XYZ file of N, CA, C and O in Angstrom:
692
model
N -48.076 44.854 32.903
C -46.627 44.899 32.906
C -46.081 43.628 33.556
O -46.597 43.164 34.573
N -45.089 43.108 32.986
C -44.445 41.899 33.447
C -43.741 41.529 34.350
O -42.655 41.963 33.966
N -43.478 40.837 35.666
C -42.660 41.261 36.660
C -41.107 41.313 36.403
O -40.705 41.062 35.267
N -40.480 41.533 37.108
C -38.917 41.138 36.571
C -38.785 39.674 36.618
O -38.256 39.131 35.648
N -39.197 38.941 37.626
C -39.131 37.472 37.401
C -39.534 37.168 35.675
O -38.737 36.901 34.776
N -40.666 37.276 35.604
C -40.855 36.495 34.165
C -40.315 37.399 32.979
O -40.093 36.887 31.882
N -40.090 38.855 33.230
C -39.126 39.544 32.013
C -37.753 38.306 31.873
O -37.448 37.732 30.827
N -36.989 38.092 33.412
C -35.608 37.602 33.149
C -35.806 35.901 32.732
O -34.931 35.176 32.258
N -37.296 35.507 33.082
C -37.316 33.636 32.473
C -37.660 34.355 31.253
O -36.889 33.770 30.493
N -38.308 35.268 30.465
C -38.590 35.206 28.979
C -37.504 35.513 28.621
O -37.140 34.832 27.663
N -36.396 36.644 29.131
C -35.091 36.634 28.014
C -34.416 35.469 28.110
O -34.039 35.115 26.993
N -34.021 34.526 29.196
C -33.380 33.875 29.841
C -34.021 32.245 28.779
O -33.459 31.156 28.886
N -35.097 32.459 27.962
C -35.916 31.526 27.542
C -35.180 31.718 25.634
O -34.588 31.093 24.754
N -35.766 33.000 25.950
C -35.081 33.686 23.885
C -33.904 32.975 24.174
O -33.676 32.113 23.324
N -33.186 33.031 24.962
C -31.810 32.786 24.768
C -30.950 31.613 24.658
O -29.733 31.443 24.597
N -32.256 30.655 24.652
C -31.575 29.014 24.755
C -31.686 28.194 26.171
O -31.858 27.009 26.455
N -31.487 29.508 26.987
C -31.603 29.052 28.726
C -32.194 28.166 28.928
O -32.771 27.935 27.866
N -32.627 27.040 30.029
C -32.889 26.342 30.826
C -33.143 26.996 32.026
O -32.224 27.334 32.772
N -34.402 27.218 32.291
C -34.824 27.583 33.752
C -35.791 26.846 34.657
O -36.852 26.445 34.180
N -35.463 26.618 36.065
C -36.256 26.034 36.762
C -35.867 26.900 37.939
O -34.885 27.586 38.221
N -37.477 26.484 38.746
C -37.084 27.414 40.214
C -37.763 26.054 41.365
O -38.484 25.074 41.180
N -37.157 26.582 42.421
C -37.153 25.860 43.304
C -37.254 26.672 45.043
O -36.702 27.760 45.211
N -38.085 25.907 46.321
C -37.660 26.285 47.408
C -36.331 26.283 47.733
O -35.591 25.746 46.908
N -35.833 26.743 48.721
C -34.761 26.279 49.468
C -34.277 25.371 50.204
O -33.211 25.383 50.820
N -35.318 24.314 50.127
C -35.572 22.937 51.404
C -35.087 22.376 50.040
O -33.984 21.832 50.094
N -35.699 22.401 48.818
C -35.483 21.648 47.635
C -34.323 21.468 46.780
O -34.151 20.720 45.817
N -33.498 22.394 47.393
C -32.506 22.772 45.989
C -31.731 21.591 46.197
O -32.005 21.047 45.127
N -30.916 20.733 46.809
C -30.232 19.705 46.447
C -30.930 18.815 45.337
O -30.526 18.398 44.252
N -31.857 18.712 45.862
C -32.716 17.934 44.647
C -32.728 18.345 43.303
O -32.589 17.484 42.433
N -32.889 19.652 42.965
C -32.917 20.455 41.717
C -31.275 20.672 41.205
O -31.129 20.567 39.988
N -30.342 20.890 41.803
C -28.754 20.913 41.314
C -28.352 19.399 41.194
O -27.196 19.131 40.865
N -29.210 18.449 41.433
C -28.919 17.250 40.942
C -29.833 16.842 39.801
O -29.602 15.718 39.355
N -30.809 17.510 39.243
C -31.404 16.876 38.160
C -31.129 17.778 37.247
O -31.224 17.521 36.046
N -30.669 19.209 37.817
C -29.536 20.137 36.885
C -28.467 19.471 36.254
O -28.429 19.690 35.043
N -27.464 18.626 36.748
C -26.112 18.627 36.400
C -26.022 17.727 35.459
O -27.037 17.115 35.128
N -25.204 17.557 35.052
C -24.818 16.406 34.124
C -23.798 16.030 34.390
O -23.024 16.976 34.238
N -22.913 14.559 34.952
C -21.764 14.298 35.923
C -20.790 13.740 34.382
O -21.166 13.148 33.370
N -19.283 14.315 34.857
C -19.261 14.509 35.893
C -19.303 16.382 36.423
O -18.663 17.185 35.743
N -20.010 16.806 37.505
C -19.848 17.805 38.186
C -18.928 18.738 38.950
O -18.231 18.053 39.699
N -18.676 19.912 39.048
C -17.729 20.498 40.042
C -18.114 21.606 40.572
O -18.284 22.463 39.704
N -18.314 21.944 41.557
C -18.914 23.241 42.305
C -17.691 23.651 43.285
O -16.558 23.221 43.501
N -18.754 25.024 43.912
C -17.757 25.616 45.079
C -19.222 25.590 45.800
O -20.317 25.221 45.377
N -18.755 26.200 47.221
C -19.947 26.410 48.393
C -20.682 27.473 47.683
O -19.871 28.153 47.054
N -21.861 27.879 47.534
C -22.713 29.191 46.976
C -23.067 30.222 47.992
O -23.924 30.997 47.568
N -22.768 30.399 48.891
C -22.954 31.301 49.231
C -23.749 31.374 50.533
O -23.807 30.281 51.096
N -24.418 32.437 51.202
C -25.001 32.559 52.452
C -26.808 32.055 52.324
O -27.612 32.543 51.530
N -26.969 31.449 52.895
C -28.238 30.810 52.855
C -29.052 31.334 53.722
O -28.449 31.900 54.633
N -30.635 31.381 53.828
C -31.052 32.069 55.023
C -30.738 31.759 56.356
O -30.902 32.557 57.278
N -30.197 30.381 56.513
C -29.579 29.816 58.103
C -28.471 30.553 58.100
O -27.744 29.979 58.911
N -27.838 31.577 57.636
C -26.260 32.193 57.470
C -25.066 31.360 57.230
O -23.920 31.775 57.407
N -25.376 30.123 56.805
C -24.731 29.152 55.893
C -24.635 28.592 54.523
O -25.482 28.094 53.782
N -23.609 28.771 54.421
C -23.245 28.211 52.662
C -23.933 27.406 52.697
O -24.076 26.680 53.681
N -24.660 27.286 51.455
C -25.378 26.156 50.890
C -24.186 24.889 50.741
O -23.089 25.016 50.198
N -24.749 23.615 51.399
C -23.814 22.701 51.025
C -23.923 21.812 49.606
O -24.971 21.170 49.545
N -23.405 21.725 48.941
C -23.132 20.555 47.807
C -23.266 18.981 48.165
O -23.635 18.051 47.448
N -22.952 18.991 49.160
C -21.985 17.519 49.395
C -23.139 16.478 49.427
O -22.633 15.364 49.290
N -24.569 16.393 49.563
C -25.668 15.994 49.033
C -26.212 15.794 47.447
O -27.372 15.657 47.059
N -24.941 15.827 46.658
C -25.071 15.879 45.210
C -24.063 15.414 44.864
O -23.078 15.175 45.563
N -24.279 15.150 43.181
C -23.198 14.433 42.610
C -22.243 15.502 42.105
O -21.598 15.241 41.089
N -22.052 16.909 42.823
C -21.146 17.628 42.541
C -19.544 17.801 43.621
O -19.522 18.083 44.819
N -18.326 17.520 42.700
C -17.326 17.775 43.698
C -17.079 19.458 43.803
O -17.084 20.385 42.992
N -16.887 19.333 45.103
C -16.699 20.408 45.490
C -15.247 20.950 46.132
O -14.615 20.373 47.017
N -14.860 22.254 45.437
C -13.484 22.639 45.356
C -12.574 21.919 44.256
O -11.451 22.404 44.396
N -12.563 21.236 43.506
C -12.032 20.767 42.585
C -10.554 20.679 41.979
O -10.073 21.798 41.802
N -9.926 19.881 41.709
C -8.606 19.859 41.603
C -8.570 20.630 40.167
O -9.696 21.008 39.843
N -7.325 21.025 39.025
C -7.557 21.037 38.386
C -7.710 19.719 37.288
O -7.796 19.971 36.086
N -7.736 18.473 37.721
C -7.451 17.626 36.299
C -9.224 17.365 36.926
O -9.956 17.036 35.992
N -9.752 17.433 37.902
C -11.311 17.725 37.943
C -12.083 18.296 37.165
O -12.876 17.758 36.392
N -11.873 19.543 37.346
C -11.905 20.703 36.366
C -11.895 20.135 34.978
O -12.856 19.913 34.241
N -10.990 20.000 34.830
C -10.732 19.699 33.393
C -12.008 18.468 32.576
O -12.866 18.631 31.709
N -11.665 17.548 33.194
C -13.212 16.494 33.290
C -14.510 16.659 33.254
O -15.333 15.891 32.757
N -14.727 17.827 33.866
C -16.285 17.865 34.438
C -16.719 18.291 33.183
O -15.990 18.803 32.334
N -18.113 18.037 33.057
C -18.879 18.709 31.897
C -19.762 19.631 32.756
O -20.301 20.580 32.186
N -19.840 19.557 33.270
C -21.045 20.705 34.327
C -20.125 21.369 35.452
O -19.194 20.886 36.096
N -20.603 22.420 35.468
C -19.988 23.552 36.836
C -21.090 24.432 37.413
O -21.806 25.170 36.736
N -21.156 24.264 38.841
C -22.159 25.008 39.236
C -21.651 25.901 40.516
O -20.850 25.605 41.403
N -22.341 26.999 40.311
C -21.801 28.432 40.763
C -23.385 29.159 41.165
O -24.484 28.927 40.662
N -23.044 30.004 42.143
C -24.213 31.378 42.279
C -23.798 32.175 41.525
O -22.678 32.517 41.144
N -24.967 32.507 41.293
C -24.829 33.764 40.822
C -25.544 35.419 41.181
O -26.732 35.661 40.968
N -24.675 36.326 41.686
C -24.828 37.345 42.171
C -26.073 38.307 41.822
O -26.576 39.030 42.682
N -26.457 38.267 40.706
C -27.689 39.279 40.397
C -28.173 38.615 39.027
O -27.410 37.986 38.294
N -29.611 38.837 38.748
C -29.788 38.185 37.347
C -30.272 39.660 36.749
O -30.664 40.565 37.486
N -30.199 39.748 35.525
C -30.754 41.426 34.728
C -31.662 40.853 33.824
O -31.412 40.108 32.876
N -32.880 41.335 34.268
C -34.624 40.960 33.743
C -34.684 41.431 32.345
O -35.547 41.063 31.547
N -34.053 41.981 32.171
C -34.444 42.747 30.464
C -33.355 42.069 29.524
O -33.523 42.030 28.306
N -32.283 41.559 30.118
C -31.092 40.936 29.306
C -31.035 39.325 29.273
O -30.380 38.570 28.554
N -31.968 39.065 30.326
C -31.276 37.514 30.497
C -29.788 37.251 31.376
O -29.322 36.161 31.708
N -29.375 38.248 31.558
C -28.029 38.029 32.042
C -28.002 37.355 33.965
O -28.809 37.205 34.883
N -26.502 37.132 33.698
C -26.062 37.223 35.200
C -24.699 37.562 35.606
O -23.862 37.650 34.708
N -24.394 37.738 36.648
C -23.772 38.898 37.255
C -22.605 37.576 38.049
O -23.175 37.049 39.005
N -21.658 37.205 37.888
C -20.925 35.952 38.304
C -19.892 36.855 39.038
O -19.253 37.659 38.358
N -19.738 36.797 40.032
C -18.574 37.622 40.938
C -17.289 36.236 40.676
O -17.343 35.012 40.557
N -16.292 37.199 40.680
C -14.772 36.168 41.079
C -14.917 36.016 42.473
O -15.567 36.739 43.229
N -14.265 35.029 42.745
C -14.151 34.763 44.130
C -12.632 33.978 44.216
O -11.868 33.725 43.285
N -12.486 33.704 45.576
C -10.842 33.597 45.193
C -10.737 31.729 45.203
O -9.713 31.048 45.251
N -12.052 31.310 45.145
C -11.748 30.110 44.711
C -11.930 29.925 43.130
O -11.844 28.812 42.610
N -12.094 30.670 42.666
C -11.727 31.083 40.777
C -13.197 30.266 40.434
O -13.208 29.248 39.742
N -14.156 30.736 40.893
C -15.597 30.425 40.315
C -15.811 30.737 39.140
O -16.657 30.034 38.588
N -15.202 31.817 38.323
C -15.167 31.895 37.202
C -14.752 30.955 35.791
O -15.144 30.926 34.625
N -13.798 30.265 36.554
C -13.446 28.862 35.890
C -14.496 27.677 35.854
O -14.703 27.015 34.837
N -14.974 27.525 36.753
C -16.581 26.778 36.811
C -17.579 27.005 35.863
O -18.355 26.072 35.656
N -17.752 28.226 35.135
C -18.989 28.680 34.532
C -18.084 28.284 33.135
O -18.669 27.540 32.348
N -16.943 28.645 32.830
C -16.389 29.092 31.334
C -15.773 28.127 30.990
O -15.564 28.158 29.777
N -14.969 26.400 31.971
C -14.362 25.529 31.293
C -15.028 24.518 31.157
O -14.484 23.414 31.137
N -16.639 24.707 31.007
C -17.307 23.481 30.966
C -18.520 23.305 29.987
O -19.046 24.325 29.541
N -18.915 22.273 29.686
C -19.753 22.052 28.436
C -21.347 22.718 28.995
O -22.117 23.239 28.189
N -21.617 22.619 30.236
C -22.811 22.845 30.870
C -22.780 23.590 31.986
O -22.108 23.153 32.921
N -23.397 24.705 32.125
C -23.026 25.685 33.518
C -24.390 25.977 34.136
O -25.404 26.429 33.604
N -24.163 25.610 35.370
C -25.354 25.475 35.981
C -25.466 26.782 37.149
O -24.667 26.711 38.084
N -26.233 27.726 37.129
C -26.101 28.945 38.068
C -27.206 28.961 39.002
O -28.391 28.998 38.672
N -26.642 28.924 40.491
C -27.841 29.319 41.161
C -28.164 31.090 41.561
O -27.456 32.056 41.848
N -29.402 30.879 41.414
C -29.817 32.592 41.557
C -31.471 32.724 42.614
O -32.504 32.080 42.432
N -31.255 33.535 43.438
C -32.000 33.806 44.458
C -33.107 34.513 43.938
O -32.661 35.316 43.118
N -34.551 34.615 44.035
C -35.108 35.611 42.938
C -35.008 36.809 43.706
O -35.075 37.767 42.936
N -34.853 37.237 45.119
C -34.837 38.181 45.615
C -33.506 39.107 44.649
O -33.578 40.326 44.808
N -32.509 38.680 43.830
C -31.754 39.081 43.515
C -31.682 39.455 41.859
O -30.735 40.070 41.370
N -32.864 38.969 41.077
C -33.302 39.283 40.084
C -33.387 41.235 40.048
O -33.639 41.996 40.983
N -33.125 41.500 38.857
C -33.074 43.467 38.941
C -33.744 43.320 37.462
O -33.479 42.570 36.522
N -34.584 44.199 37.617
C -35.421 44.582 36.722
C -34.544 44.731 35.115
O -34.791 44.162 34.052
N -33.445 45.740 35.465
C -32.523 45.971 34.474
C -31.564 46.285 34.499
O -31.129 46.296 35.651
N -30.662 46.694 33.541
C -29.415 47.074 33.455
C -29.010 48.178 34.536
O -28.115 47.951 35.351
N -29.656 49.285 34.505
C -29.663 49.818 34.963
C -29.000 49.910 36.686
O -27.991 50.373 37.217
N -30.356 49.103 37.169
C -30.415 48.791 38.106
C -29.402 48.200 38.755
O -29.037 48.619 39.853
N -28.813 47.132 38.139
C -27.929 45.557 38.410
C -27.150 46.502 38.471
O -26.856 46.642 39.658
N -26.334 47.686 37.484
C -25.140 48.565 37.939
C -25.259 49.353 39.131
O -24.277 49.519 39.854
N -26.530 49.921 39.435
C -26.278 50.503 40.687
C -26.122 49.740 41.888
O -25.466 50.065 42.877
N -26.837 48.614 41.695
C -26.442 47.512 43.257
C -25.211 47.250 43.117
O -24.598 47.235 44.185
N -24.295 46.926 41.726
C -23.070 46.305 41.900
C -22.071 47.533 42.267
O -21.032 47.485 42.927
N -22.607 48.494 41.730
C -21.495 49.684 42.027
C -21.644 50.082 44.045
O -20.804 50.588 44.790
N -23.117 49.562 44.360
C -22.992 49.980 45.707
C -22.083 48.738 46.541
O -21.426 48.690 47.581
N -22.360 48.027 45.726
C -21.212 46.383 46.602
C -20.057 46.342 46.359
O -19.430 45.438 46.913
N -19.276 47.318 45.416
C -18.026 46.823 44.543
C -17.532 48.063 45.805
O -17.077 47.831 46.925
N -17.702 48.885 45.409
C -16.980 49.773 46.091
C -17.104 49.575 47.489
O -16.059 50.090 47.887
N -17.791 49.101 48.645
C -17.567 48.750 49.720
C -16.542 47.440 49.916
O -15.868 47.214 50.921
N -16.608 46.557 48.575
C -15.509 45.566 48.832
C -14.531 45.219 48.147
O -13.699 44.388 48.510
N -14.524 46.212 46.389
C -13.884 46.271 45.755
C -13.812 44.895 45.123
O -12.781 44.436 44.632
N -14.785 44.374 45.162
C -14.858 43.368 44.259
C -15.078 43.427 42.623
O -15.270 44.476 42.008
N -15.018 42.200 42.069
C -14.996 42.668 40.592
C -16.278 41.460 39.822
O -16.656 40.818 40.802
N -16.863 41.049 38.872
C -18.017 40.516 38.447
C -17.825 40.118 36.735
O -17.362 41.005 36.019
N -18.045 39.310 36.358
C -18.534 39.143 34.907
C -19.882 39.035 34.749
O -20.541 38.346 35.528
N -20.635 39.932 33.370
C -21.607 39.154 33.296
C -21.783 38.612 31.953
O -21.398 38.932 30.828
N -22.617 37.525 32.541
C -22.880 36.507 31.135
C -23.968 36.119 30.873
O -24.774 35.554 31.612
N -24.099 36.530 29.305
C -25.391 36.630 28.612
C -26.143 34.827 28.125
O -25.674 34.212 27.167
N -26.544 34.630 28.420
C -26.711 32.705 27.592
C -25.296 32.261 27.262
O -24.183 32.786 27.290
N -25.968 30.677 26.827
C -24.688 29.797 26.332
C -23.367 30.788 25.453
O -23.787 31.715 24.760
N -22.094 30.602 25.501
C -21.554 31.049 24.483
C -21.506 31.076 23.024
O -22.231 30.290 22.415
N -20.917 31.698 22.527
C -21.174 31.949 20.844
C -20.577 32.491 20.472
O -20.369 33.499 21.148
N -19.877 32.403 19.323
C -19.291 33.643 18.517
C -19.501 33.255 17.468
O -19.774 32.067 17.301
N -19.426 34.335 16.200
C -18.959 34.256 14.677
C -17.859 34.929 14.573
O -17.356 34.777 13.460
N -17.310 35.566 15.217
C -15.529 36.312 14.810
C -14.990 35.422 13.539
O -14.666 36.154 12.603
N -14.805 33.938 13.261
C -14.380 33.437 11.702
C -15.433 33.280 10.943
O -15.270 32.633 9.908
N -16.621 33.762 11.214
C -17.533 33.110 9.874
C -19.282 32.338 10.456
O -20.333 32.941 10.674
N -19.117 31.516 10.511
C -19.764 30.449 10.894
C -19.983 30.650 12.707
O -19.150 30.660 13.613
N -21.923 30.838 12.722
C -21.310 30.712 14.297
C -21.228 29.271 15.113
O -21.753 28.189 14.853
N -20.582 29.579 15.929
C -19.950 28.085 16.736
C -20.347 28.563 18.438
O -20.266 29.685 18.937
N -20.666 27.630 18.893
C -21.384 27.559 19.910
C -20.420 27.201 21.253
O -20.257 26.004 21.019
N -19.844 27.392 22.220
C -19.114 27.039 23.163
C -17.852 27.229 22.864
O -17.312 26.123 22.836
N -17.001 28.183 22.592
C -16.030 28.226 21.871
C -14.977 29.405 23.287
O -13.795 29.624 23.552
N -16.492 29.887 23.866
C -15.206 30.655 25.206
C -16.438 30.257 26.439
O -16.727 30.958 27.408
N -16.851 29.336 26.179
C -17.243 29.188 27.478
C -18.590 28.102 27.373
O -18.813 27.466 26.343
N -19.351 28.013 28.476
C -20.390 26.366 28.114
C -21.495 26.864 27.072
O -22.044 27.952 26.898
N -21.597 25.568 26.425
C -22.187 25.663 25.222
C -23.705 25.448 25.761
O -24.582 25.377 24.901
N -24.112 25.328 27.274
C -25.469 25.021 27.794
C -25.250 25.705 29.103
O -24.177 25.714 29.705
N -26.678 26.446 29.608
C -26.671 26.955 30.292
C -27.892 26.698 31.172
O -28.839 26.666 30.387
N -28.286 26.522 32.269
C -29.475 26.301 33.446
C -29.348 27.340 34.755
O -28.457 27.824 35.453
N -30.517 27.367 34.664
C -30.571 28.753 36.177
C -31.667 27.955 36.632
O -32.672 27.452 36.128
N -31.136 28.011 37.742
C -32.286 27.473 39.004
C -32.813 28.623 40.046
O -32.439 28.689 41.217
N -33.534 29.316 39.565
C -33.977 30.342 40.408
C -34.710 29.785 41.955
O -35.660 29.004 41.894
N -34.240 30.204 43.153
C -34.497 29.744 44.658
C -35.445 30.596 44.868
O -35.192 31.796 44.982
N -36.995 29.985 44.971
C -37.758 30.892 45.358
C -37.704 31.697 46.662
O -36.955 31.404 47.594
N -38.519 32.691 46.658
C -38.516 33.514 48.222
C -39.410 32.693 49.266
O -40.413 32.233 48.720
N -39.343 32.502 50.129
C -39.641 31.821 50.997
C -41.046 32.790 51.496
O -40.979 34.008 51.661
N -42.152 32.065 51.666
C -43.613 33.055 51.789
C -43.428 33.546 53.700
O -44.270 34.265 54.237
């Protein structure tokens, strides 16, 4: 049987994805051979020192204006949970509108913790339902690059980046 790690790199693989994993000493290094500039990030989140991972060691701006925004071809964001059987990930809003990072850009770059990988669907709803309701937070999730056929023809990036990379942060031994 397959672990959830390599269930979520094989869907995460079907799907067009880009995956690489990395320590935590390493990751500046890896969100810079991730991106494609120009870049725009927010802070990611709590790190094992109980500090946001910093950016500012990369060619990503961080907090971004909007005519930034608008420019960047790459946006990089955490991401909250990955789902092993879907490929997916679990992108929380945050009130610096991280959601705009993943969906107005040609290339979206997500960091994901593997401790935070979930086997499945299943699963990823019961952790989010145990986090939402203590903070009432809210989440998108997103399956690979975008796509639709709604007119016909499918077209690739049409609600959101047409390329997608996960840098999975290994667990620390």
């Amino acid at each position: 049987m397959k672990s959830k790690r390599a269930s979520f790199e094989g869907a995460l693989e079907a799907l067009g994805v880009t995956v690489s994993s990395t320590a935590e000493s390493d990751l500046e290094a890896a969100v810079t051979e991730a991106v494609t500039e120009p870049a725009v990030g927010i802070a990611l989140g709590e790190t094992a020192g109980d500090e946001a991972f910093s950016l500012t060691e990369t060619p990503v701006t961080v907090d971004p204006t909007p005519v930034a925004l608008r420019e960047a071809t790459t946006g990089v964001t955490g991401a909250e949970l990955g789902i092993g059987d879907y490929g997916s990930l679990v992108l929380s809003m945050t009130e610096e509108a991280s959601e705009l990072l993943s969906l107005f850009v040609e290339r979206h770059v997500a960091i994901l913790h593997e401790e935070d990988i979930q086997p499945d669907m299943d699963a990823a709803v019961a952790e989010l339902d145990e986090r939402f309701n203590e903070t009432g937070g809210s989440a998108i999730i997103a399956t690979g690059p975008s796509a639709t056929a709604d007119m016909g023809a499918l077209v690739n990036g049409a609600h959101g980046a047409r390329e997608v990379h996960v840098i999975i942060v290994e667990e620390e031994a």
